[in-house]
Short mmCIF file of C-alpha atoms in Angstrom, two decimals:
data_model
loop_
_atom_site.label_atom_id
_atom_site.label_comp_id
_atom_site.label_asym_id
_atom_site.label_seq_id
_atom_site.Cartn_x
_atom_site.Cartn_y
_atom_site.Cartn_z
CA UNK Y 1 -15.29 10.86 -14.58
CA UNK Y 2 -12.46 9.36 -11.76
CA UNK Y 3 -11.17 5.96 -11.99
CA UNK Y 4 -10.18 5.62 -7.94
CA UNK Y 5 -8.36 2.50 -7.22
CA UNK Y 6 -8.82 2.00 -3.14
CA UNK Y 7 -6.25 -1.29 -1.87
CA UNK Y 8 -7.20 -2.86 1.50
CA UNK Y 9 -4.33 -4.14 3.73
CA UNK Y 10 -4.76 -6.56 7.01
CA UNK Y 11 -2.60 -4.35 9.82
CA UNK Y 12 0.78 -5.58 10.30
CA UNK Y 13 -0.39 -6.57 14.04
CA UNK Y 14 -3.30 -8.74 12.18
CA UNK Y 15 -2.32 -12.56 11.53
CA UNK Y 16 -2.55 -13.33 7.65
CA UNK Y 17 -3.90 -16.44 7.16
CA UNK Y 18 -4.54 -16.47 3.62
CA UNK Y 19 -0.67 -14.81 3.37
CA UNK Y 20 0.74 -17.61 5.36
CA UNK Y 21 -1.49 -20.71 3.04
CA UNK Y 22 -0.23 -19.00 -0.24
CA UNK Y 23 4.02 -18.51 0.96
CA UNK Y 24 3.51 -22.36 2.33
CA UNK Y 25 2.29 -22.90 -1.17
CA UNK Y 26 4.35 -21.12 -2.90
CA UNK Y 27 7.43 -23.32 -0.94
CA UNK Y 28 5.92 -26.23 -1.58
CA UNK Y 29 6.53 -24.90 -5.38
CA UNK Y 30 10.10 -24.28 -4.73
CA UNK Y 31 9.83 -20.86 -4.26
CA UNK Y 32 11.99 -20.59 -1.14
CA UNK Y 33 13.23 -17.00 -1.54
CA UNK Y 34 9.52 -15.64 -0.86
CA UNK Y 35 9.67 -15.03 2.74
CA UNK Y 36 6.19 -13.29 3.61
CA UNK Y 37 2.82 -13.02 1.98
CA UNK Y 38 0.42 -10.73 2.41
CA UNK Y 39 -2.63 -9.61 0.88
CA UNK Y 40 -6.02 -7.24 0.72
CA UNK Y 41 -8.28 -6.12 -1.90
CA UNK Y 42 -8.49 -4.14 -5.02
CA UNK Y 43 -10.68 -2.77 -5.99
CA UNK Y 44 -11.09 0.05 -9.18
CA UNK Y 45 -14.12 2.06 -9.04
CA UNK Y 46 -15.33 4.39 -11.31
CA UNK Y 47 -17.49 7.80 -10.49
CA UNK Y 48 -18.95 10.07 -11.62
CA UNK Y 49 -18.32 14.33 -11.12
CA UNK Y 50 -20.46 15.14 -8.09
CA UNK Y 51 -20.99 19.01 -6.12
CA UNK Y 52 -20.19 16.43 -3.33
CA UNK Y 53 -16.22 16.61 -2.48
CA UNK Y 54 -15.01 13.16 -4.08
CA UNK Y 55 -12.05 13.08 -1.41
CA UNK Y 56 -14.55 13.19 1.10
CA UNK Y 57 -17.16 11.44 0.07
CA UNK Y 58 -14.11 8.42 -1.07
CA UNK Y 59 -12.86 8.66 2.68
CA UNK Y 60 -16.80 7.84 4.15
CA UNK Y 61 -17.20 5.00 1.71
CA UNK Y 62 -13.89 3.17 2.79
CA UNK Y 63 -15.04 4.23 6.77
CA UNK Y 64 -18.29 2.71 5.81
CA UNK Y 65 -17.71 -0.14 3.65
CA UNK Y 66 -14.82 -1.29 1.85
CA UNK Y 67 -12.53 -1.05 4.92
CA UNK Y 68 -13.79 -3.02 7.85
CA UNK Y 69 -10.88 -0.01 9.81
CA UNK Y 70 -10.51 -2.48 12.83
CA UNK Y 71 -8.55 -4.36 11.37
CA UNK Y 72 -7.76 -3.07 7.81
CA UNK Y 73 -6.07 -0.22 6.44
CA UNK Y 74 -6.80 1.54 3.13
CA UNK Y 75 -5.46 4.07 0.63
CA UNK Y 76 -6.40 5.46 -2.33
CA UNK Y 77 -5.66 6.95 -5.80
CA UNK Y 78 -7.92 9.37 -7.80
CA UNK Y 79 -7.62 9.35 -11.61
CA UNK Y 80 -9.13 12.05 -14.20
CA UNK Y 81 -10.72 9.63 -17.03
CA UNK Y 82 -11.18 12.23 -19.47
CA UNK Y 83 -14.11 10.54 -21.86
CA UNK Y 84 -14.72 11.69 -25.15
CA UNK A 1 14.84 -7.87 -0.31
CA UNK A 2 12.42 -7.31 -2.46
CA UNK A 3 9.02 -5.72 -2.44
CA UNK A 4 7.00 -7.02 -4.72
CA UNK A 5 3.17 -5.68 -5.53
CA UNK A 6 1.06 -7.79 -7.22
CA UNK A 7 -2.69 -6.88 -8.69
CA UNK A 8 -4.74 -9.61 -10.20
CA UNK A 9 -8.09 -8.39 -11.56
CA UNK A 10 -10.80 -10.30 -13.15
CA UNK A 11 -9.83 -9.64 -17.17
CA UNK A 12 -12.68 -6.64 -18.58
CA UNK A 13 -15.39 -8.97 -20.56
CA UNK A 14 -15.47 -11.46 -17.09
CA UNK A 15 -18.80 -10.25 -14.91
CA UNK A 16 -18.32 -8.85 -11.64
CA UNK A 17 -20.60 -10.19 -9.27
CA UNK A 18 -18.75 -8.50 -5.95
CA UNK A 19 -18.80 -5.91 -7.36
CA UNK A 20 -22.31 -4.86 -8.25
CA UNK A 21 -23.11 -6.18 -5.20
CA UNK A 22 -20.77 -3.44 -3.36
CA UNK A 23 -22.33 -0.62 -6.28
CA UNK A 24 -25.63 -1.45 -4.92
CA UNK A 25 -24.44 -0.90 -1.77
CA UNK A 26 -22.93 2.41 -2.44
CA UNK A 27 -26.07 3.03 -4.07
CA UNK A 28 -27.90 2.09 -0.86
CA UNK A 29 -26.44 4.79 0.66
CA UNK A 30 -26.78 7.38 -1.37
CA UNK A 31 -23.22 7.48 -3.56
CA UNK A 32 -25.03 7.38 -6.36
CA UNK A 33 -21.92 9.05 -8.62
CA UNK A 34 -20.76 6.14 -8.21
CA UNK A 35 -21.42 4.41 -11.67
CA UNK A 36 -18.94 0.93 -11.45
CA UNK A 37 -16.99 -1.15 -9.45
CA UNK A 38 -15.06 -3.85 -10.15
CA UNK A 39 -13.44 -5.55 -7.22
CA UNK A 40 -9.33 -7.40 -7.51
CA UNK A 41 -6.51 -8.97 -5.56
CA UNK A 42 -4.16 -7.32 -4.03
CA UNK A 43 -0.87 -8.92 -2.81
CA UNK A 44 2.18 -7.69 -0.80
CA UNK A 45 5.08 -11.01 -1.20
CA UNK A 46 8.77 -9.86 0.68
CA UNK A 47 11.40 -12.25 -1.81
CA UNK A 48 15.16 -12.65 -0.62
CA UNK A 49 17.38 -12.01 -3.74
CA UNK A 50 18.45 -15.51 -4.57
CA UNK A 51 20.76 -16.23 -8.16
CA UNK A 52 16.81 -17.37 -9.76
CA UNK A 53 15.56 -14.99 -12.26
CA UNK A 54 13.51 -12.39 -9.91
CA UNK A 55 10.87 -11.20 -13.25
CA UNK A 56 10.50 -15.09 -13.95
CA UNK A 57 10.15 -15.58 -10.44
CA UNK A 58 6.69 -13.68 -10.36
CA UNK A 59 5.38 -14.10 -13.28
CA UNK A 60 5.87 -18.15 -13.03
CA UNK A 61 4.39 -17.68 -9.48
CA UNK A 62 1.43 -15.20 -10.60
CA UNK A 63 0.65 -18.06 -14.08
CA UNK A 64 0.65 -20.86 -11.59
CA UNK A 65 -1.14 -19.51 -8.69
CA UNK A 66 -1.72 -15.54 -7.75
CA UNK A 67 -3.58 -15.62 -10.81
CA UNK A 68 -6.01 -17.84 -12.51
CA UNK A 69 -5.01 -16.50 -16.00
CA UNK A 70 -8.42 -18.29 -17.49
CA UNK A 71 -10.45 -14.43 -16.00
CA UNK A 72 -8.21 -12.57 -15.03
CA UNK A 73 -5.09 -10.51 -15.47
CA UNK A 74 -1.94 -9.67 -13.64
CA UNK A 75 0.80 -7.39 -12.84
CA UNK A 76 3.33 -6.10 -10.73
CA UNK A 77 5.41 -3.88 -9.14
CA UNK A 78 8.94 -4.48 -8.11
CA UNK A 79 10.52 -2.33 -5.02
CA UNK A 80 14.41 -3.00 -3.71
CA UNK A 81 14.03 -2.86 0.08
CA UNK A 82 17.36 -1.22 2.18
CA UNK A 83 17.81 -3.69 4.80
CA UNK A 84 19.73 -1.84 7.95
#
């Protein structure tokens, strides 16, 4: 079994209105030291071993569904989970 | 300057309808090896050095705004960014 952690973030060149809103909220709460906020998605996938290449499968899942590659970047980390 | 990476995830005990929807979509795309999907938020904060304790400030920001601690857990990682 594998635990795959996927991080999807907006590209640097893309405006992040959600991030700006959170930044303004933090400033209104007197956290003026916050210079920038970027918000993305964090996904944890539990994937069973199969004959398919895991990296290839995860890349496909990201490119087809989990990330909008026009405006988002993605990266992922794979951990093997030892099931008792 | 610090780069703080915040991960906000639903507690294990909380149902994740978004995650279930993504799992069904992945199954309909023939990725049946996917056993579970949990979706959360990933935030990157850029924070200037200040006289306030960074850990304390980040914990407060998470508890007051970035996470709903009734149904969500949060964790964060701090990286010092060397500005030229």
